[in-house]
CSV table of C-alpha atoms and ligand atoms in Angstrom, one decimal:
chain,number,residue,atom,x,y,z
A,1,UNK,CA,2.6,-32.6,-1.9
A,2,UNK,CA,4.4,-30.2,0.4
A,3,UNK,CA,4.8,-27.1,-1.5
A,4,UNK,CA,8.0,-26.2,-2.3
A,5,UNK,CA,9.5,-23.0,-0.1
A,6,UNK,CA,10.6,-19.7,-1.9
A,7,UNK,CA,13.0,-17.4,0.4
A,8,UNK,CA,13.8,-14.1,-0.7
A,9,UNK,CA,15.8,-11.4,2.1
A,10,UNK,CA,15.1,-7.2,1.4
A,11,UNK,CA,17.7,-4.4,1.9
A,12,UNK,CA,15.6,-1.6,4.5
A,13,UNK,CA,16.9,1.4,3.2
A,14,UNK,CA,14.2,3.7,2.6
A,15,UNK,CA,11.2,3.9,-0.5
A,16,UNK,CA,10.5,2.2,-2.5
A,17,UNK,CA,10.0,3.1,-6.5
A,18,UNK,CA,8.3,1.8,-9.2
A,19,UNK,CA,12.1,0.1,-10.0
A,20,UNK,CA,11.8,-1.9,-7.3
A,21,UNK,CA,8.1,-3.1,-7.7
A,22,UNK,CA,8.3,-4.6,-11.6
A,23,UNK,CA,11.9,-5.5,-11.1
A,24,UNK,CA,11.4,-8.2,-8.7
A,25,UNK,CA,8.4,-6.8,-5.9
A,26,UNK,CA,5.5,-7.8,-8.5
A,27,UNK,CA,7.5,-11.3,-9.4
A,28,UNK,CA,7.7,-12.3,-5.8
A,29,UNK,CA,3.8,-11.7,-5.2
A,30,UNK,CA,2.2,-13.1,-8.5
A,31,UNK,CA,3.8,-16.5,-7.4
A,32,UNK,CA,3.3,-16.4,-3.9
A,33,UNK,CA,0.3,-19.1,-3.4
A,34,UNK,CA,2.4,-21.6,-5.2
A,35,UNK,CA,4.9,-21.5,-2.9
A,36,UNK,CA,6.0,-21.8,1.5
A,37,UNK,CA,7.1,-17.8,1.4
A,38,UNK,CA,10.1,-16.7,3.4
A,39,UNK,CA,9.7,-12.8,3.1
A,40,UNK,CA,12.3,-11.8,5.1
A,41,UNK,CA,14.4,-7.8,5.6
A,42,UNK,CA,17.9,-8.1,5.5
A,43,UNK,CA,19.3,-5.7,9.0
A,44,UNK,CA,22.7,-7.5,9.2
A,45,UNK,CA,23.0,-6.9,5.6
A,46,UNK,CA,22.1,-3.3,5.9
A,47,UNK,CA,24.4,-3.6,8.7
A,48,UNK,CA,27.1,-4.0,6.7
A,49,UNK,CA,26.8,-0.6,5.1
A,50,UNK,CA,25.8,1.6,7.4
A,51,UNK,CA,27.6,0.8,10.3
A,52,UNK,CA,28.7,3.7,10.7
A,53,UNK,CA,25.8,5.4,11.5
A,54,UNK,CA,22.7,2.2,11.5
A,55,UNK,CA,20.2,4.8,13.3
A,56,UNK,CA,17.8,4.2,10.6
A,57,UNK,CA,18.0,0.6,10.1
A,58,UNK,CA,15.6,0.6,12.1
A,59,UNK,CA,12.3,3.1,11.3
A,60,UNK,CA,13.2,1.7,7.3
A,61,UNK,CA,12.4,-1.9,8.7
A,62,UNK,CA,9.4,-1.4,9.3
A,63,UNK,CA,8.4,0.6,7.1
A,64,UNK,CA,9.9,-1.5,4.2
A,65,UNK,CA,7.8,-4.4,5.8
A,66,UNK,CA,4.5,-2.3,5.2
A,67,UNK,CA,5.1,-1.7,2.0
A,68,UNK,CA,5.1,-5.1,1.1
A,69,UNK,CA,1.6,-6.3,3.4
A,70,UNK,CA,0.2,-2.6,1.6
A,71,UNK,CA,1.4,-4.5,-1.9
A,72,UNK,CA,0.2,-7.7,-1.4
A,73,UNK,CA,2.2,-10.4,0.8
A,74,UNK,CA,-0.5,-12.2,2.6
A,75,UNK,CA,0.9,-12.0,5.7
A,76,UNK,CA,-1.1,-15.3,5.8
A,77,UNK,CA,0.3,-17.3,3.4
A,78,UNK,CA,4.5,-15.7,4.3
A,79,UNK,CA,6.4,-15.6,7.1
A,80,UNK,CA,7.6,-12.7,7.6
A,81,UNK,CA,10.7,-12.7,9.8
A,82,UNK,CA,13.4,-9.9,10.0
A,83,UNK,CA,17.1,-11.2,9.9
A,84,UNK,CA,18.2,-10.4,13.5
A,85,UNK,CA,15.7,-12.5,15.1
A,86,UNK,CA,16.6,-15.4,13.7
A,87,UNK,CA,20.3,-15.7,15.7
A,88,UNK,CA,20.9,-19.6,14.1
A,89,UNK,CA,22.1,-17.4,11.1
A,90,UNK,CA,25.2,-16.0,12.4
A,91,UNK,CA,25.5,-18.9,13.7
A,92,UNK,CA,25.6,-21.0,10.6
A,93,UNK,CA,26.9,-18.2,8.8
A,94,UNK,CA,30.2,-19.3,11.2
A,95,UNK,CA,30.8,-22.5,9.9
A,96,UNK,CA,30.2,-21.5,6.9
A,97,UNK,CA,33.3,-19.0,6.6
A,98,UNK,CA,35.5,-21.6,8.3
A,99,UNK,CA,34.7,-23.7,4.6
A,100,UNK,CA,34.0,-20.4,1.8
A,101,UNK,CA,37.6,-20.3,0.6
A,102,UNK,CA,38.9,-16.5,0.9
A,103,UNK,CA,39.1,-16.3,-2.9
A,104,UNK,CA,35.5,-16.6,-3.6
A,105,UNK,CA,34.4,-13.6,-2.4
A,106,UNK,CA,37.8,-11.3,-3.4
A,107,UNK,CA,36.5,-13.2,-6.9
A,108,UNK,CA,32.8,-11.7,-6.4
A,109,UNK,CA,32.5,-9.5,-8.8
A,110,UNK,CA,28.9,-6.8,-6.8
A,111,UNK,CA,32.2,-7.0,-3.8
A,112,UNK,CA,34.9,-5.3,-5.9
A,113,UNK,CA,32.0,-2.6,-7.3
A,114,UNK,CA,30.5,-2.3,-4.6
A,115,UNK,CA,33.8,-1.1,-3.7
A,116,UNK,CA,33.9,1.6,-6.8
A,117,UNK,CA,31.0,3.1,-5.8
A,118,UNK,CA,30.6,3.2,-2.5
A,119,UNK,CA,33.6,5.1,-2.1
A,120,UNK,CA,32.5,7.7,0.6
A,121,UNK,CA,31.5,4.5,2.3
A,122,UNK,CA,35.7,2.1,4.2
A,123,UNK,CA,34.5,-1.4,3.3
A,124,UNK,CA,37.4,-2.8,3.4
A,125,UNK,CA,36.0,-4.8,6.4
A,126,UNK,CA,35.3,-8.3,7.4
A,127,UNK,CA,31.7,-8.2,7.5
A,128,UNK,CA,31.3,-6.6,3.7
A,129,UNK,CA,33.4,-9.2,2.6
A,130,UNK,CA,31.9,-11.6,4.0
A,131,UNK,CA,28.3,-10.5,3.1
A,132,UNK,CA,27.7,-13.2,0.4
A,133,UNK,CA,28.1,-16.0,3.6
A,134,UNK,CA,25.8,-14.7,5.7
A,135,UNK,CA,23.2,-14.3,2.6
A,136,UNK,CA,23.8,-18.1,2.3
A,137,UNK,CA,23.2,-18.7,6.0
A,138,UNK,CA,20.1,-16.8,5.4
A,139,UNK,CA,18.7,-19.1,2.5
A,140,UNK,CA,20.3,-22.4,3.8
A,141,UNK,CA,19.9,-21.8,7.5
A,142,UNK,CA,15.8,-23.0,6.3
A,143,UNK,CA,17.3,-24.9,3.1
A,144,UNK,CA,15.4,-22.8,0.1
A,145,UNK,CA,14.1,-24.0,-3.2
A,146,UNK,CA,13.7,-20.7,-5.0
A,147,UNK,CA,15.3,-18.0,-4.9
A,148,UNK,CA,13.7,-14.3,-6.7
A,149,UNK,CA,16.3,-12.2,-7.1
A,150,UNK,CA,17.3,-9.5,-9.5
A,151,UNK,CA,20.4,-10.6,-11.7
A,152,UNK,CA,22.3,-8.7,-9.6
A,153,UNK,CA,21.9,-11.0,-7.4
A,154,UNK,CA,23.2,-14.1,-9.2
A,155,UNK,CA,27.1,-14.3,-7.7
A,156,UNK,CA,25.5,-13.8,-4.2
A,157,UNK,CA,23.9,-16.8,-5.5
A,158,UNK,CA,26.3,-18.5,-7.0
A,159,UNK,CA,28.1,-18.6,-4.0
A,160,UNK,CA,25.6,-19.4,-2.1
A,161,UNK,CA,24.8,-23.4,-4.3
A,162,UNK,CA,29.6,-24.0,-3.9
A,163,UNK,CA,28.7,-23.5,0.1
A,164,UNK,CA,25.9,-26.1,0.6
A,165,UNK,CA,28.1,-28.2,-2.3
A,166,UNK,CA,31.8,-28.3,0.3
A,167,UNK,CA,29.4,-28.6,3.2
A,168,UNK,CA,27.7,-31.2,1.8
A,169,UNK,CA,31.0,-32.7,0.5
A,170,UNK,CA,32.7,-31.9,3.0
A,171,UNK,CA,30.3,-33.5,5.9
A,172,UNK,CA,27.8,-35.3,4.3
A,173,UNK,CA,25.1,-35.1,1.9
A,174,UNK,CA,22.3,-32.0,4.3
A,175,UNK,CA,21.4,-28.9,2.2
A,176,UNK,CA,20.1,-28.3,-1.5
A,177,UNK,CA,21.4,-25.9,-4.5
A,178,UNK,CA,18.1,-23.2,-4.3
A,179,UNK,CA,17.3,-21.9,-7.6
A,180,UNK,CA,17.2,-18.2,-8.7
A,181,UNK,CA,13.9,-17.0,-9.9
A,182,UNK,CA,14.6,-14.0,-12.4
A,183,UNK,CA,12.0,-11.9,-12.9
A,184,UNK,CA,10.6,-10.9,-16.3
A,185,UNK,CA,9.9,-7.8,-16.3
A,186,UNK,CA,12.0,-5.4,-18.1
A,187,UNK,CA,13.6,-2.5,-16.6
A,188,UNK,CA,12.2,0.4,-15.4
A,189,UNK,CA,13.7,4.0,-16.1
A,190,UNK,CA,13.9,6.7,-14.5
A,191,UNK,CA,12.9,10.5,-15.5
A,192,UNK,CA,16.1,11.0,-16.3
A,193,UNK,CA,16.6,7.8,-18.5
A,194,UNK,CA,18.6,6.4,-16.5
A,195,UNK,CA,18.3,3.1,-15.0
A,196,UNK,CA,15.5,4.4,-11.3
A,197,UNK,CA,17.1,4.8,-9.1
A,198,UNK,CA,16.6,7.2,-5.6
A,199,UNK,CA,20.7,7.8,-5.3
A,200,UNK,CA,19.8,9.8,-8.6
A,201,UNK,CA,17.1,11.0,-7.5
A,202,UNK,CA,14.7,10.4,-10.1
A,203,UNK,CA,12.7,7.4,-9.1
A,204,UNK,CA,9.3,8.0,-9.2
A,205,UNK,CA,8.2,6.1,-5.6
A,206,UNK,CA,5.4,4.5,-4.1
A,207,UNK,CA,4.4,6.8,-2.1
A,208,UNK,CA,4.4,9.7,-4.5
A,209,UNK,CA,0.6,11.3,-4.2
A,210,UNK,CA,-0.7,12.9,-8.2
A,211,UNK,CA,0.8,16.3,-8.4
A,212,UNK,CA,3.9,14.8,-8.4
A,213,UNK,CA,4.1,12.1,-10.1
A,214,UNK,CA,2.2,14.3,-12.7
A,215,UNK,CA,5.4,17.1,-12.6
A,216,UNK,CA,7.9,14.1,-12.3
A,217,UNK,CA,6.6,12.5,-15.6
A,218,UNK,CA,6.2,15.7,-16.8
A,219,UNK,CA,9.9,16.2,-17.6
A,220,UNK,CA,10.8,12.9,-19.1
A,221,UNK,CA,12.5,13.0,-22.1
A,222,UNK,CA,9.9,11.7,-24.3
A,223,UNK,CA,11.2,11.5,-29.0
A,224,UNK,CA,13.4,14.6,-30.1
A,225,UNK,CA,12.5,14.1,-33.0
A,226,UNK,CA,9.0,14.7,-32.4
A,227,UNK,CA,8.2,19.2,-31.5
A,228,UNK,CA,5.1,19.8,-33.0
A,229,UNK,CA,2.4,18.1,-32.6
A,230,UNK,CA,1.3,16.4,-36.0
A,231,UNK,CA,4.9,15.3,-36.1
A,232,UNK,CA,4.2,11.3,-36.4
A,233,UNK,CA,6.0,9.9,-32.8
A,234,UNK,CA,8.5,7.2,-32.3
A,235,UNK,CA,7.0,5.0,-29.3
A,236,UNK,CA,10.0,2.8,-29.8
A,237,UNK,CA,12.7,4.9,-28.2
A,238,UNK,CA,10.2,6.8,-25.9
A,239,UNK,CA,10.1,6.1,-21.8
A,240,UNK,CA,7.3,6.6,-21.3
A,241,UNK,CA,6.1,4.0,-24.4
A,242,UNK,CA,8.2,2.0,-21.9
A,243,UNK,CA,5.7,2.7,-19.0
A,244,UNK,CA,3.1,1.8,-20.8
A,245,UNK,CA,3.8,-1.5,-21.8
A,246,UNK,CA,3.5,-2.4,-18.0
A,247,UNK,CA,0.5,-0.5,-17.6
A,248,UNK,CA,-1.8,-0.4,-20.2
A,249,UNK,CA,-0.2,-3.7,-21.6
A,250,UNK,CA,-4.1,-4.4,-23.8
A,251,UNK,CA,-4.1,-1.1,-25.2
A,252,UNK,CA,-0.7,-1.0,-26.3
A,253,UNK,CA,-1.8,-1.1,-30.1
A,254,UNK,CA,-4.5,1.7,-29.7
A,255,UNK,CA,-1.3,3.9,-27.8
A,256,UNK,CA,1.1,2.4,-30.1
A,257,UNK,CA,-1.5,4.1,-33.1
A,258,UNK,CA,-1.7,7.2,-31.6
A,259,UNK,CA,2.1,8.4,-31.1
A,260,UNK,CA,2.9,7.1,-34.4
A,261,UNK,CA,-0.8,9.3,-36.2
A,262,UNK,CA,-0.1,12.0,-33.9
A,263,UNK,CA,-3.3,11.5,-33.3
A,264,UNK,CA,-2.4,12.7,-28.7
A,265,UNK,CA,0.6,15.0,-28.2
A,266,UNK,CA,2.6,13.8,-26.0
A,267,UNK,CA,1.9,15.2,-23.5
A,268,UNK,CA,-2.1,15.2,-22.3
A,269,UNK,CA,-0.1,11.5,-23.3
A,270,UNK,CA,1.8,11.8,-19.8
A,271,UNK,CA,-0.6,13.5,-18.2
A,272,UNK,CA,-2.9,10.1,-19.1
A,273,UNK,CA,0.3,8.2,-17.7
A,274,UNK,CA,0.3,9.6,-14.7
A,275,UNK,CA,-3.0,8.9,-14.0
A,276,UNK,CA,-3.1,6.0,-14.4
A,277,UNK,CA,0.3,4.7,-11.9
A,278,UNK,CA,-1.2,7.2,-9.9
A,279,UNK,CA,-4.4,5.2,-9.7
A,280,UNK,CA,-2.7,2.0,-10.0
A,281,UNK,CA,-0.7,3.1,-6.2
A,282,UNK,CA,-3.8,4.7,-4.2
A,283,UNK,CA,-4.9,1.4,-2.9
A,284,UNK,CA,-1.6,0.8,-1.9
A,285,UNK,CA,-1.1,4.6,0.0
A,286,UNK,CA,-4.8,4.2,1.5
A,287,UNK,CA,-3.4,0.8,2.8
A,288,UNK,CA,-0.2,1.6,4.0
A,289,UNK,CA,-2.1,4.6,5.1
A,290,UNK,CA,-4.0,1.9,8.1
A,291,UNK,CA,-1.0,-0.2,8.1
A,292,UNK,CA,0.6,2.5,10.0
A,293,UNK,CA,-1.8,3.8,12.4
A,294,UNK,CA,-1.6,0.5,13.1
A,295,UNK,CA,2.3,-0.4,15.0
A,296,UNK,CA,1.3,-3.2,16.9
A,297,UNK,CA,0.0,-5.4,14.1
A,298,UNK,CA,2.9,-5.5,12.2
A,299,UNK,CA,5.0,-6.3,15.7
A,300,UNK,CA,3.0,-8.8,16.3
A,301,UNK,CA,3.2,-9.9,11.9
A,302,UNK,CA,7.0,-10.4,13.4
A,303,UNK,CA,6.8,-12.2,16.1
A,304,UNK,CA,5.0,-15.2,14.5
A,305,UNK,CA,7.0,-14.9,11.6
A,306,UNK,CA,10.6,-15.3,14.6
A,307,UNK,CA,8.3,-17.8,16.5
A,308,UNK,CA,8.4,-19.8,13.1
A,309,UNK,CA,11.2,-19.5,11.5
A,310,UNK,CA,13.4,-19.7,15.1
A,311,UNK,CA,11.8,-23.3,14.6
A,312,UNK,CA,13.4,-24.9,12.1
A,313,UNK,CA,16.4,-22.8,12.3
A,314,UNK,CA,16.6,-24.6,15.3
A,315,UNK,CA,16.3,-28.1,13.9
A,316,UNK,CA,18.5,-27.4,11.0
A,317,UNK,CA,21.7,-26.1,13.6
A,318,UNK,CA,21.5,-28.8,15.7
A,319,UNK,CA,21.8,-31.9,12.6
A,320,UNK,CA,24.3,-29.0,10.9
A,321,UNK,CA,26.4,-29.4,14.8
A,322,UNK,CA,25.6,-33.9,14.5
A,323,UNK,CA,26.5,-33.5,11.1
A,324,UNK,CA,30.3,-31.3,11.7
A,325,UNK,CA,30.6,-33.8,14.7
A,326,UNK,CA,30.3,-31.0,17.5
A,327,UNK,CA,26.7,-32.0,18.4
B,1,LIG,N1,21.9,-9.1,-1.3
B,1,LIG,C1,20.1,-8.9,-1.2
B,1,LIG,C2,20.3,-7.5,-2.0
B,1,LIG,O1,21.1,-6.8,-1.5
B,1,LIG,C3,19.1,-8.7,-0.1
B,1,LIG,C4,19.4,-10.5,0.5
B,1,LIG,C5,19.8,-10.9,1.6
B,1,LIG,C6,18.7,-11.8,-0.4
B,1,LIG,N2,19.7,-12.4,2.5
B,1,LIG,C7,19.0,-12.7,1.0
B,1,LIG,C8,18.0,-12.4,-1.2
B,1,LIG,C9,18.9,-13.9,1.0
B,1,LIG,C10,17.5,-13.4,-1.5
B,1,LIG,C11,18.2,-14.4,-0.7
B,1,LIG,O2,19.1,-7.2,-2.4
């Protein structure tokens, strides 16, 4: 039986942190053997918000690709490519833009939210409004079955499904209705207790060294009621404990007891965690450094991805033109 197609896009916006890793990326890597994978870097989507200052997009794109491979995405089993290498995507975006009502885009919650949040940028552009149309073309140009995304992307995926239905209704059955694959992992909080995010300055990056991780973890607030070493701790309110749930699931009962019975102090508990997190990233950091030495190979991977995906995408466009009647 042919494997289903799993597809997801990454915005190349700079260094990855633990929030990214445990949010969506691990989920996707763990499932990669079950699917025919399409992972790509969405530089055109990045341009929709960075058009005034696009010079970092390309470097970020290469960095992000290296990160993914070093984390365990298998280039032999995955079509790894760059969105701007696939001209069939904007052609499909154009056809979709003909059939997408403006109201679907204007009422999209992420649209309103981002316009408010990113006030320093002028996002009252056609390109930014049609962000979900471009995303629909990304997904449907290969007729993907499942799309691993974070919860914030669900409204976009819903628009993809609506566009697919509308196309099929107008021109005859052709596109699938892709399903979201939500990750089960929990939200990772940053060093200040808010959601981990580069813009909040509270992130632990995948490339941080041992000392940096120790320093950042030491800054984290634990249980405010635990003042002295002998006071019993309350793991349920502690951020450090949440991270232990991710990194030491098999020992979590012991860790809980040690805290409740005040058998370990917060500082030692933090240092142990920092070492575990660093230990977990060490292999990644080594592989990343090796990959960086061989940028030619990274370009070769992108070349191969482009050829493979254009092969599929050009067939889609041929059929779409026929369906619409402009072949
Ligand atoms: N919009 C997604 C994000 O910001 C990135 C993206 C673009 C994407 N095209 C996609 C994700 C297609 C999944 C499928 O994270």
